Amino acid sequence: MTLHDPKADLHRYLRTAREAIVWKLDGLSEYDIRRPLTPTGTNLLGLVKHLASVEFAYFGPTFDRPHNELLPWDEEDSEPNADMWAPADESREDVLGLYHRAWAHADATIEALPLDAKGHVAWWEDGEVTLQRIMLHMTAETNRHAGHADIVRELIDGTVGMRRDSTNMDGGDAAWYRSYWDRLETSAKEAQDKQR
């Protein structure tokens, strides 16, 4: 068994999750990357914008490493969820550029500090953290939203999975999944009938 560097492993998982998020925008129209597909307004470009904002926050002020980005949603008078959607005058390239700058800033923090470097998250009740804890938190946060993005993308055009070259999906073609869906629907109805 080969031992790995824990910091490098954490960083690799964070990078993989980031790439999954960005891939979800590929090939979609401006409308499709922005349209809300849940009652709470979840949309693909908003997920990217949100993740950019939290990477800047967790790998910036937490470790006294300013990022020098103007983030309007951090202003006291900003509207709720301002980091969860992009108005029409904010382009896909603007949001992706912001996310890539957040990656660069976070990666510089990760490279500069040891895993046990101390930081402080002002909005957490117990705000004392280490770089390791923030890397774990940010990887979990990114993967959580990658799951949201996966479902939203599937609702748009049926595209699913982790990456274009490896969907990580069991099963088969569209016909197989239609049969599978039908079987699950039948089972759900049968279970409901048993509750009556």
mmCIF file of C-alpha atoms in Angstrom:
data_model
loop_
_atom_site.group_PDB
_atom_site.id
_atom_site.type_symbol
_atom_site.label_atom_id
_atom_site.label_comp_id
_atom_site.label_asym_id
_atom_site.label_seq_id
_atom_site.Cartn_x
_atom_site.Cartn_y
_atom_site.Cartn_z
ATOM 1 C CA MET A 1 0.000 0.000 0.000
ATOM 2 C CA THR A 2 1.369 3.384 -1.002
ATOM 3 C CA LEU A 3 0.924 6.172 1.511
ATOM 4 C CA HIS A 4 -0.323 9.451 0.111
ATOM 5 C CA ASP A 5 0.189 13.008 1.201
ATOM 6 C CA PRO A 6 -3.046 13.976 3.038
ATOM 7 C CA LYS A 7 -2.866 17.595 1.873
ATOM 8 C CA ALA A 8 -2.368 16.571 -1.753
ATOM 9 C CA ASP A 9 -5.253 14.092 -1.474
ATOM 10 C CA LEU A 10 -7.606 16.715 -0.043
ATOM 11 C CA HIS A 11 -6.574 19.173 -2.742
ATOM 12 C CA ARG A 12 -7.146 16.590 -5.484
ATOM 13 C CA TYR A 13 -10.676 15.866 -4.226
ATOM 14 C CA LEU A 14 -11.460 19.591 -4.094
ATOM 15 C CA ARG A 15 -10.165 20.101 -7.635
ATOM 16 C CA THR A 16 -12.181 17.132 -8.936
ATOM 17 C CA ALA A 17 -15.363 18.532 -7.384
ATOM 18 C CA ARG A 18 -14.690 21.982 -8.870
ATOM 19 C CA GLU A 19 -14.243 20.512 -12.331
ATOM 20 C CA ALA A 20 -17.508 18.582 -12.022
ATOM 21 C CA ILE A 21 -19.355 21.819 -11.244
ATOM 22 C CA VAL A 22 -17.916 23.659 -14.251
ATOM 23 C CA TRP A 23 -18.578 20.742 -16.597
ATOM 24 C CA LYS A 24 -22.297 21.007 -15.852
ATOM 25 C CA LEU A 25 -22.438 24.279 -17.847
ATOM 26 C CA ASP A 26 -20.887 22.823 -21.006
ATOM 27 C CA GLY A 27 -23.022 23.048 -24.094
ATOM 28 C CA LEU A 28 -25.977 24.793 -22.466
ATOM 29 C CA SER A 29 -27.645 28.027 -23.530
ATOM 30 C CA GLU A 30 -27.602 31.195 -21.442
ATOM 31 C CA TYR A 31 -31.195 30.496 -20.505
ATOM 32 C CA ASP A 32 -30.533 26.937 -19.381
ATOM 33 C CA ILE A 33 -27.562 27.808 -17.153
ATOM 34 C CA ARG A 34 -29.609 30.529 -15.417
ATOM 35 C CA ARG A 35 -33.136 29.195 -15.198
ATOM 36 C CA PRO A 36 -34.445 28.123 -11.799
ATOM 37 C CA LEU A 37 -35.389 24.472 -11.683
ATOM 38 C CA THR A 38 -36.470 24.118 -8.053
ATOM 39 C CA PRO A 39 -38.977 26.094 -5.984
ATOM 40 C CA THR A 40 -36.028 27.732 -4.176
ATOM 41 C CA GLY A 41 -34.471 28.907 -7.447
ATOM 42 C CA THR A 42 -31.527 26.505 -7.780
ATOM 43 C CA ASN A 43 -29.749 27.176 -11.068
ATOM 44 C CA LEU A 44 -26.402 26.119 -12.507
ATOM 45 C CA LEU A 45 -24.698 29.495 -12.889
ATOM 46 C CA GLY A 46 -25.844 30.500 -9.414
ATOM 47 C CA LEU A 47 -24.221 27.399 -7.946
ATOM 48 C CA VAL A 48 -20.925 28.343 -9.598
ATOM 49 C CA LYS A 49 -21.193 31.928 -8.360
ATOM 50 C CA HIS A 50 -21.991 30.767 -4.824
ATOM 51 C CA LEU A 51 -19.037 28.399 -4.757
ATOM 52 C CA ALA A 52 -16.722 31.169 -5.931
ATOM 53 C CA SER A 53 -17.898 33.348 -3.062
ATOM 54 C CA VAL A 54 -17.404 30.685 -0.401
ATOM 55 C CA GLU A 55 -13.953 29.708 -1.680
ATOM 56 C CA PHE A 56 -12.907 33.349 -1.441
ATOM 57 C CA ALA A 57 -14.321 33.562 2.094
ATOM 58 C CA TYR A 58 -12.921 30.327 3.487
ATOM 59 C CA PHE A 59 -9.455 30.582 1.954
ATOM 60 C CA GLY A 60 -9.177 34.378 2.280
ATOM 61 C CA PRO A 61 -10.234 36.194 5.465
ATOM 62 C CA THR A 62 -10.229 32.931 7.420
ATOM 63 C CA PHE A 63 -6.436 32.848 7.102
ATOM 64 C CA ASP A 64 -5.800 36.608 6.847
ATOM 65 C CA ARG A 65 -5.160 36.289 3.123
ATOM 66 C CA PRO A 66 -7.129 39.072 1.392
ATOM 67 C CA HIS A 67 -8.443 38.291 -2.082
ATOM 68 C CA ASN A 68 -9.096 41.877 -3.256
ATOM 69 C CA GLU A 69 -12.264 40.902 -5.138
ATOM 70 C CA LEU A 70 -15.321 43.132 -4.995
ATOM 71 C CA LEU A 71 -18.123 40.784 -3.984
ATOM 72 C CA PRO A 72 -21.345 42.831 -3.928
ATOM 73 C CA TRP A 73 -23.257 40.128 -2.047
ATOM 74 C CA ASP A 74 -20.935 40.680 0.931
ATOM 75 C CA GLU A 75 -22.192 44.248 1.320
ATOM 76 C CA GLU A 76 -24.499 44.919 4.244
ATOM 77 C CA ASP A 77 -27.378 46.067 2.011
ATOM 78 C CA SER A 78 -27.151 43.229 -0.524
ATOM 79 C CA GLU A 79 -30.295 41.275 -1.273
ATOM 80 C CA PRO A 80 -30.681 37.726 0.048
ATOM 81 C CA ASN A 81 -29.229 35.071 -2.262
ATOM 82 C CA ALA A 82 -27.333 37.628 -4.347
ATOM 83 C CA ASP A 83 -24.560 35.045 -4.756
ATOM 84 C CA MET A 84 -26.980 32.351 -5.963
ATOM 85 C CA TRP A 85 -27.938 33.759 -9.368
ATOM 86 C CA ALA A 86 -26.550 35.903 -12.161
ATOM 87 C CA PRO A 87 -28.475 38.851 -13.596
ATOM 88 C CA ALA A 88 -28.661 39.149 -17.388
ATOM 89 C CA ASP A 89 -25.794 41.662 -17.522
ATOM 90 C CA GLU A 90 -23.413 39.264 -15.756
ATOM 91 C CA SER A 91 -22.021 36.858 -18.326
ATOM 92 C CA ARG A 92 -21.147 33.202 -18.024
ATOM 93 C CA GLU A 93 -17.535 34.257 -18.610
ATOM 94 C CA ASP A 94 -17.763 36.748 -15.719
ATOM 95 C CA VAL A 95 -18.949 34.078 -13.302
ATOM 96 C CA LEU A 96 -16.523 31.415 -14.527
ATOM 97 C CA GLY A 97 -13.699 33.955 -14.368
ATOM 98 C CA LEU A 98 -14.641 34.735 -10.777
ATOM 99 C CA TYR A 99 -14.680 31.031 -9.934
ATOM 100 C CA HIS A 100 -11.274 30.459 -11.536
ATOM 101 C CA ARG A 101 -9.843 33.423 -9.609
ATOM 102 C CA ALA A 102 -11.308 31.928 -6.424
ATOM 103 C CA TRP A 103 -9.575 28.632 -7.252
ATOM 104 C CA ALA A 104 -6.266 30.417 -7.798
ATOM 105 C CA HIS A 105 -6.580 32.287 -4.509
ATOM 106 C CA ALA A 106 -7.609 29.152 -2.604
ATOM 107 C CA ASP A 107 -4.854 27.089 -4.222
ATOM 108 C CA ALA A 108 -2.260 29.714 -3.259
ATOM 109 C CA THR A 109 -3.498 29.567 0.345
ATOM 110 C CA ILE A 110 -3.384 25.764 0.316
ATOM 111 C CA GLU A 111 0.117 25.737 -1.111
ATOM 112 C CA ALA A 112 1.390 28.395 1.308
ATOM 113 C CA LEU A 113 0.096 26.913 4.562
ATOM 114 C CA PRO A 114 0.499 23.596 6.380
ATOM 115 C CA LEU A 115 -2.605 21.541 7.166
ATOM 116 C CA ASP A 116 -2.410 22.554 10.823
ATOM 117 C CA ALA A 117 -2.307 26.308 10.052
ATOM 118 C CA LYS A 118 -4.791 28.108 12.297
ATOM 119 C CA GLY A 119 -7.585 30.287 10.996
ATOM 120 C CA HIS A 120 -10.820 31.834 12.159
ATOM 121 C CA VAL A 121 -14.247 31.668 10.516
ATOM 122 C CA ALA A 122 -16.065 34.720 11.853
ATOM 123 C CA TRP A 123 -19.562 33.406 11.064
ATOM 124 C CA TRP A 124 -19.102 30.031 12.822
ATOM 125 C CA GLU A 125 -20.007 29.702 16.508
ATOM 126 C CA ASP A 126 -16.750 27.848 17.160
ATOM 127 C CA GLY A 127 -14.735 29.721 14.577
ATOM 128 C CA GLU A 128 -11.275 28.361 15.326
ATOM 129 C CA VAL A 129 -10.225 26.131 12.419
ATOM 130 C CA THR A 130 -7.248 24.624 10.658
ATOM 131 C CA LEU A 131 -6.495 24.554 6.953
ATOM 132 C CA GLN A 132 -7.308 20.835 7.020
ATOM 133 C CA ARG A 133 -10.780 21.481 8.401
ATOM 134 C CA ILE A 134 -11.457 24.189 5.811
ATOM 135 C CA MET A 135 -10.245 21.950 2.979
ATOM 136 C CA LEU A 136 -12.583 19.206 4.211
ATOM 137 C CA HIS A 137 -15.445 21.671 4.588
ATOM 138 C CA MET A 138 -14.930 23.200 1.147
ATOM 139 C CA THR A 139 -14.655 19.781 -0.518
ATOM 140 C CA ALA A 140 -17.912 18.704 1.152
ATOM 141 C CA GLU A 141 -19.589 22.000 0.201
ATOM 142 C CA THR A 142 -18.464 21.716 -3.421
ATOM 143 C CA ASN A 143 -19.542 18.084 -3.703
ATOM 144 C CA ARG A 144 -22.920 18.921 -2.147
ATOM 145 C CA HIS A 145 -23.508 21.550 -4.813
ATOM 146 C CA ALA A 146 -22.118 19.261 -7.521
ATOM 147 C CA GLY A 147 -24.962 16.907 -6.599
ATOM 148 C CA HIS A 148 -27.432 19.762 -6.961
ATOM 149 C CA ALA A 149 -25.881 20.661 -10.313
ATOM 150 C CA ASP A 150 -26.076 17.051 -11.467
ATOM 151 C CA ILE A 151 -29.813 16.909 -10.801
ATOM 152 C CA VAL A 152 -30.459 20.329 -12.352
ATOM 153 C CA ARG A 153 -28.493 19.378 -15.470
ATOM 154 C CA GLU A 154 -30.361 16.086 -15.754
ATOM 155 C CA LEU A 155 -33.652 18.003 -15.618
ATOM 156 C CA ILE A 156 -32.465 20.279 -18.425
ATOM 157 C CA ASP A 157 -31.192 17.788 -20.981
ATOM 158 C CA GLY A 158 -30.614 14.387 -19.371
ATOM 159 C CA THR A 159 -26.843 14.778 -19.017
ATOM 160 C CA VAL A 160 -25.622 13.082 -15.841
ATOM 161 C CA GLY A 161 -22.452 12.047 -14.084
ATOM 162 C CA MET A 162 -19.177 13.306 -12.702
ATOM 163 C CA ARG A 163 -17.281 14.028 -15.912
ATOM 164 C CA ARG A 164 -17.788 13.800 -19.634
ATOM 165 C CA ASP A 165 -15.278 10.916 -19.853
ATOM 166 C CA SER A 166 -16.556 9.084 -16.750
ATOM 167 C CA THR A 167 -20.182 9.492 -15.808
ATOM 168 C CA ASN A 168 -19.870 7.077 -12.878
ATOM 169 C CA MET A 169 -23.394 5.854 -13.652
ATOM 170 C CA ASP A 170 -24.569 2.245 -13.495
ATOM 171 C CA GLY A 171 -27.214 0.978 -15.826
ATOM 172 C CA GLY A 172 -27.427 1.464 -19.521
ATOM 173 C CA ASP A 173 -28.996 3.475 -22.276
ATOM 174 C CA ALA A 174 -32.122 5.643 -22.218
ATOM 175 C CA ALA A 175 -34.411 2.626 -22.706
ATOM 176 C CA TRP A 176 -32.843 0.860 -19.719
ATOM 177 C CA TYR A 177 -33.329 3.942 -17.555
ATOM 178 C CA ARG A 178 -36.954 4.338 -18.689
ATOM 179 C CA SER A 179 -37.650 0.744 -17.648
ATOM 180 C CA TYR A 180 -35.803 1.317 -14.375
ATOM 181 C CA TRP A 181 -37.814 4.510 -13.715
ATOM 182 C CA ASP A 182 -41.062 2.657 -14.415
ATOM 183 C CA ARG A 183 -40.065 -0.121 -11.984
ATOM 184 C CA LEU A 184 -39.260 2.418 -9.248
ATOM 185 C CA GLU A 185 -42.548 4.243 -9.817
ATOM 186 C CA THR A 186 -44.481 0.968 -9.580
ATOM 187 C CA SER A 187 -42.647 0.026 -6.383
ATOM 188 C CA ALA A 188 -43.333 3.455 -4.842
ATOM 189 C CA LYS A 189 -47.052 3.144 -5.589
ATOM 190 C CA GLU A 190 -47.152 -0.385 -4.166
ATOM 191 C CA ALA A 191 -45.433 0.794 -0.973
ATOM 192 C CA GLN A 192 -47.933 3.644 -0.667
ATOM 193 C CA ASP A 193 -50.852 1.246 -1.160
ATOM 194 C CA LYS A 194 -49.527 -0.934 1.692
ATOM 195 C CA GLN A 195 -49.658 2.066 4.036
ATOM 196 C CA ARG A 196 -53.402 2.482 3.500
#
